[in-house]
């Protein structure tokens, strides 16, 4: 029997403090809290097709290690405007706005140190 990959269910970011992570993703980023997994974690719907989840990895015998080698790219309509709005909410960016020639992006981290990026392509 072969297994066919059907799609991506969710993106999971590690957290050491579920309440703090919920406050950041809901209040600072403005994501809608979709559900909570008891004391373990929570889910936020991004666009109906993708869910962003935060959870304590130690419940699955995994170490807490923030995502830092890559980044989760969060699509926005206007990177400079989104950067200013998040800075007004206390979010600190680790880069200036980068213009790659095909998109604009700006890197920041959540309170657990997970690497995130605001991102907008010039054309879809």
PDB file of C-alpha atoms in Angstrom:
ATOM      1  CA  UNK A   1       0.000   0.000   0.000  1.00  0.00           C
ATOM      2  CA  UNK A   2       1.342   3.432  -0.902  1.00  0.00           C
ATOM      3  CA  UNK A   3       0.561   6.642   0.864  1.00  0.00           C
ATOM      4  CA  UNK A   4      -0.465   9.597  -1.249  1.00  0.00           C
ATOM      5  CA  UNK A   5       0.175  13.006   0.269  1.00  0.00           C
ATOM      6  CA  UNK A   6      -3.132  14.859   0.210  1.00  0.00           C
ATOM      7  CA  UNK A   7      -1.987  18.334   1.200  1.00  0.00           C
ATOM      8  CA  UNK A   8      -0.765  20.452   4.065  1.00  0.00           C
ATOM      9  CA  UNK A   9      -2.944  20.319   7.201  1.00  0.00           C
ATOM     10  CA  UNK A  10      -1.264  23.040   9.273  1.00  0.00           C
ATOM     11  CA  UNK A  11       1.983  24.773  10.134  1.00  0.00           C
ATOM     12  CA  UNK A  12       3.044  24.162  13.744  1.00  0.00           C
ATOM     13  CA  UNK A  13       5.256  26.608  15.615  1.00  0.00           C
ATOM     14  CA  UNK A  14       6.645  25.746  19.043  1.00  0.00           C
ATOM     15  CA  UNK A  15       5.727  27.828  22.057  1.00  0.00           C
ATOM     16  CA  UNK A  16       6.642  27.761  25.717  1.00  0.00           C
ATOM     17  CA  UNK A  17       3.676  29.910  26.724  1.00  0.00           C
ATOM     18  CA  UNK A  18       0.340  29.287  25.022  1.00  0.00           C
ATOM     19  CA  UNK A  19      -1.378  32.370  26.464  1.00  0.00           C
ATOM     20  CA  UNK A  20       1.463  34.636  25.348  1.00  0.00           C
ATOM     21  CA  UNK A  21       1.442  33.087  21.866  1.00  0.00           C
ATOM     22  CA  UNK A  22      -2.330  33.538  21.569  1.00  0.00           C
ATOM     23  CA  UNK A  23      -2.032  37.174  22.616  1.00  0.00           C
ATOM     24  CA  UNK A  24       0.674  37.795  20.011  1.00  0.00           C
ATOM     25  CA  UNK A  25      -0.980  36.066  17.063  1.00  0.00           C
ATOM     26  CA  UNK A  26      -4.494  37.298  17.893  1.00  0.00           C
ATOM     27  CA  UNK A  27      -3.849  40.787  19.267  1.00  0.00           C
ATOM     28  CA  UNK A  28      -0.649  41.897  17.506  1.00  0.00           C
ATOM     29  CA  UNK A  29      -1.032  40.103  14.165  1.00  0.00           C
ATOM     30  CA  UNK A  30      -4.838  40.171  14.137  1.00  0.00           C
ATOM     31  CA  UNK A  31      -5.321  36.480  13.338  1.00  0.00           C
ATOM     32  CA  UNK A  32      -8.605  34.852  14.250  1.00  0.00           C
ATOM     33  CA  UNK A  33      -8.293  32.251  17.011  1.00  0.00           C
ATOM     34  CA  UNK A  34      -9.988  29.166  15.601  1.00  0.00           C
ATOM     35  CA  UNK A  35      -9.568  26.615  18.393  1.00  0.00           C
ATOM     36  CA  UNK A  36      -7.536  25.707  21.446  1.00  0.00           C
ATOM     37  CA  UNK A  37      -6.074  22.316  22.338  1.00  0.00           C
ATOM     38  CA  UNK A  38      -6.514  22.428  26.101  1.00  0.00           C
ATOM     39  CA  UNK A  39      -3.293  23.622  27.722  1.00  0.00           C
ATOM     40  CA  UNK A  40      -1.184  22.374  24.786  1.00  0.00           C
ATOM     41  CA  UNK A  41      -1.783  24.796  21.924  1.00  0.00           C
ATOM     42  CA  UNK A  42      -4.072  26.770  19.641  1.00  0.00           C
ATOM     43  CA  UNK A  43      -4.938  27.217  15.970  1.00  0.00           C
ATOM     44  CA  UNK A  44      -5.446  30.312  13.830  1.00  0.00           C
ATOM     45  CA  UNK A  45      -7.027  30.269  10.366  1.00  0.00           C
ATOM     46  CA  UNK A  46      -5.004  32.224   7.836  1.00  0.00           C
ATOM     47  CA  UNK A  47      -7.001  32.024   4.619  1.00  0.00           C
ATOM     48  CA  UNK A  48      -9.399  29.143   5.019  1.00  0.00           C
ATOM     49  CA  UNK A  49      -6.957  26.661   3.515  1.00  0.00           C
ATOM     50  CA  UNK A  50      -3.983  27.005   5.840  1.00  0.00           C
ATOM     51  CA  UNK A  51      -3.964  26.896   9.614  1.00  0.00           C
ATOM     52  CA  UNK A  52      -1.157  28.245  11.777  1.00  0.00           C
ATOM     53  CA  UNK A  53      -0.860  26.371  15.068  1.00  0.00           C
ATOM     54  CA  UNK A  54       1.214  27.023  18.170  1.00  0.00           C
ATOM     55  CA  UNK A  55       1.878  24.264  20.670  1.00  0.00           C
ATOM     56  CA  UNK A  56       4.209  23.123  23.420  1.00  0.00           C
ATOM     57  CA  UNK A  57       6.433  20.495  21.757  1.00  0.00           C
ATOM     58  CA  UNK A  58       7.442  18.923  25.059  1.00  0.00           C
ATOM     59  CA  UNK A  59       4.057  17.156  25.305  1.00  0.00           C
ATOM     60  CA  UNK A  60       5.200  15.027  22.347  1.00  0.00           C
ATOM     61  CA  UNK A  61       8.652  14.440  23.858  1.00  0.00           C
ATOM     62  CA  UNK A  62      10.186  16.987  21.479  1.00  0.00           C
ATOM     63  CA  UNK A  63      12.546  19.720  22.644  1.00  0.00           C
ATOM     64  CA  UNK A  64      11.554  23.356  22.428  1.00  0.00           C
ATOM     65  CA  UNK A  65      13.608  24.803  19.566  1.00  0.00           C
ATOM     66  CA  UNK A  66      12.284  27.931  17.854  1.00  0.00           C
ATOM     67  CA  UNK A  67      12.130  28.029  14.073  1.00  0.00           C
ATOM     68  CA  UNK A  68      15.054  30.278  13.155  1.00  0.00           C
ATOM     69  CA  UNK A  69      16.744  28.786  10.078  1.00  0.00           C
ATOM     70  CA  UNK A  70      13.772  29.576   7.844  1.00  0.00           C
ATOM     71  CA  UNK A  71      10.687  31.724   8.220  1.00  0.00           C
ATOM     72  CA  UNK A  72       6.934  31.492   7.901  1.00  0.00           C
ATOM     73  CA  UNK A  73       5.934  34.034   5.227  1.00  0.00           C
ATOM     74  CA  UNK A  74       2.704  35.834   6.097  1.00  0.00           C
ATOM     75  CA  UNK A  75       1.025  37.390   3.071  1.00  0.00           C
ATOM     76  CA  UNK A  76      -0.059  41.025   3.380  1.00  0.00           C
ATOM     77  CA  UNK A  77      -1.246  43.539   0.788  1.00  0.00           C
ATOM     78  CA  UNK A  78       1.283  46.239   1.739  1.00  0.00           C
ATOM     79  CA  UNK A  79       4.498  45.337   3.566  1.00  0.00           C
ATOM     80  CA  UNK A  80       5.529  48.910   4.563  1.00  0.00           C
ATOM     81  CA  UNK A  81       2.062  49.650   5.981  1.00  0.00           C
ATOM     82  CA  UNK A  82       1.957  46.310   7.825  1.00  0.00           C
ATOM     83  CA  UNK A  83       5.430  46.911   9.272  1.00  0.00           C
ATOM     84  CA  UNK A  84       4.364  50.294  10.630  1.00  0.00           C
ATOM     85  CA  UNK A  85       1.139  48.866  12.082  1.00  0.00           C
ATOM     86  CA  UNK A  86       3.012  46.056  13.851  1.00  0.00           C
ATOM     87  CA  UNK A  87       5.740  48.388  15.106  1.00  0.00           C
ATOM     88  CA  UNK A  88       2.970  50.486  16.676  1.00  0.00           C
ATOM     89  CA  UNK A  89       1.925  47.325  18.568  1.00  0.00           C
ATOM     90  CA  UNK A  90       5.470  46.767  19.844  1.00  0.00           C
ATOM     91  CA  UNK A  91       6.640  44.183  17.308  1.00  0.00           C
ATOM     92  CA  UNK A  92      10.365  44.491  16.623  1.00  0.00           C
ATOM     93  CA  UNK A  93      11.705  43.737  13.160  1.00  0.00           C
ATOM     94  CA  UNK A  94      15.102  42.122  12.652  1.00  0.00           C
ATOM     95  CA  UNK A  95      15.493  43.465   9.114  1.00  0.00           C
ATOM     96  CA  UNK A  96      14.618  46.487   7.083  1.00  0.00           C
ATOM     97  CA  UNK A  97      12.123  45.943   4.275  1.00  0.00           C
ATOM     98  CA  UNK A  98      13.829  43.858   1.601  1.00  0.00           C
ATOM     99  CA  UNK A  99      12.892  44.372  -2.049  1.00  0.00           C
ATOM    100  CA  UNK A 100      13.921  41.292  -4.050  1.00  0.00           C
ATOM    101  CA  UNK A 101      12.718  42.627  -7.374  1.00  0.00           C
ATOM    102  CA  UNK A 102       9.671  40.347  -7.327  1.00  0.00           C
ATOM    103  CA  UNK A 103       8.437  40.911  -3.785  1.00  0.00           C
ATOM    104  CA  UNK A 104       8.859  42.883  -0.584  1.00  0.00           C
ATOM    105  CA  UNK A 105       9.495  41.237   2.771  1.00  0.00           C
ATOM    106  CA  UNK A 106      10.402  42.101   6.342  1.00  0.00           C
ATOM    107  CA  UNK A 107      11.553  39.660   9.034  1.00  0.00           C
ATOM    108  CA  UNK A 108      10.483  39.611  12.685  1.00  0.00           C
ATOM    109  CA  UNK A 109      10.049  37.028  15.447  1.00  0.00           C
ATOM    110  CA  UNK A 110       7.231  35.959  17.702  1.00  0.00           C
ATOM    111  CA  UNK A 111       7.731  36.010  21.504  1.00  0.00           C
ATOM    112  CA  UNK A 112       9.155  32.448  21.391  1.00  0.00           C
ATOM    113  CA  UNK A 113      11.801  33.401  18.813  1.00  0.00           C
ATOM    114  CA  UNK A 114      10.120  31.781  15.797  1.00  0.00           C
ATOM    115  CA  UNK A 115      11.122  33.531  12.587  1.00  0.00           C
ATOM    116  CA  UNK A 116       8.280  35.179  10.678  1.00  0.00           C
ATOM    117  CA  UNK A 117       8.167  37.391   7.624  1.00  0.00           C
ATOM    118  CA  UNK A 118       5.663  39.829   6.175  1.00  0.00           C
ATOM    119  CA  UNK A 119       5.558  39.180   2.430  1.00  0.00           C
ATOM    120  CA  UNK A 120       3.937  40.616  -0.697  1.00  0.00           C
ATOM    121  CA  UNK A 121       4.621  39.686  -4.335  1.00  0.00           C
ATOM    122  CA  UNK A 122       4.350  42.375  -6.972  1.00  0.00           C
ATOM    123  CA  UNK A 123       1.932  40.107  -8.905  1.00  0.00           C
ATOM    124  CA  UNK A 124       0.208  36.821  -8.047  1.00  0.00           C
TER     125      UNK A 124
END
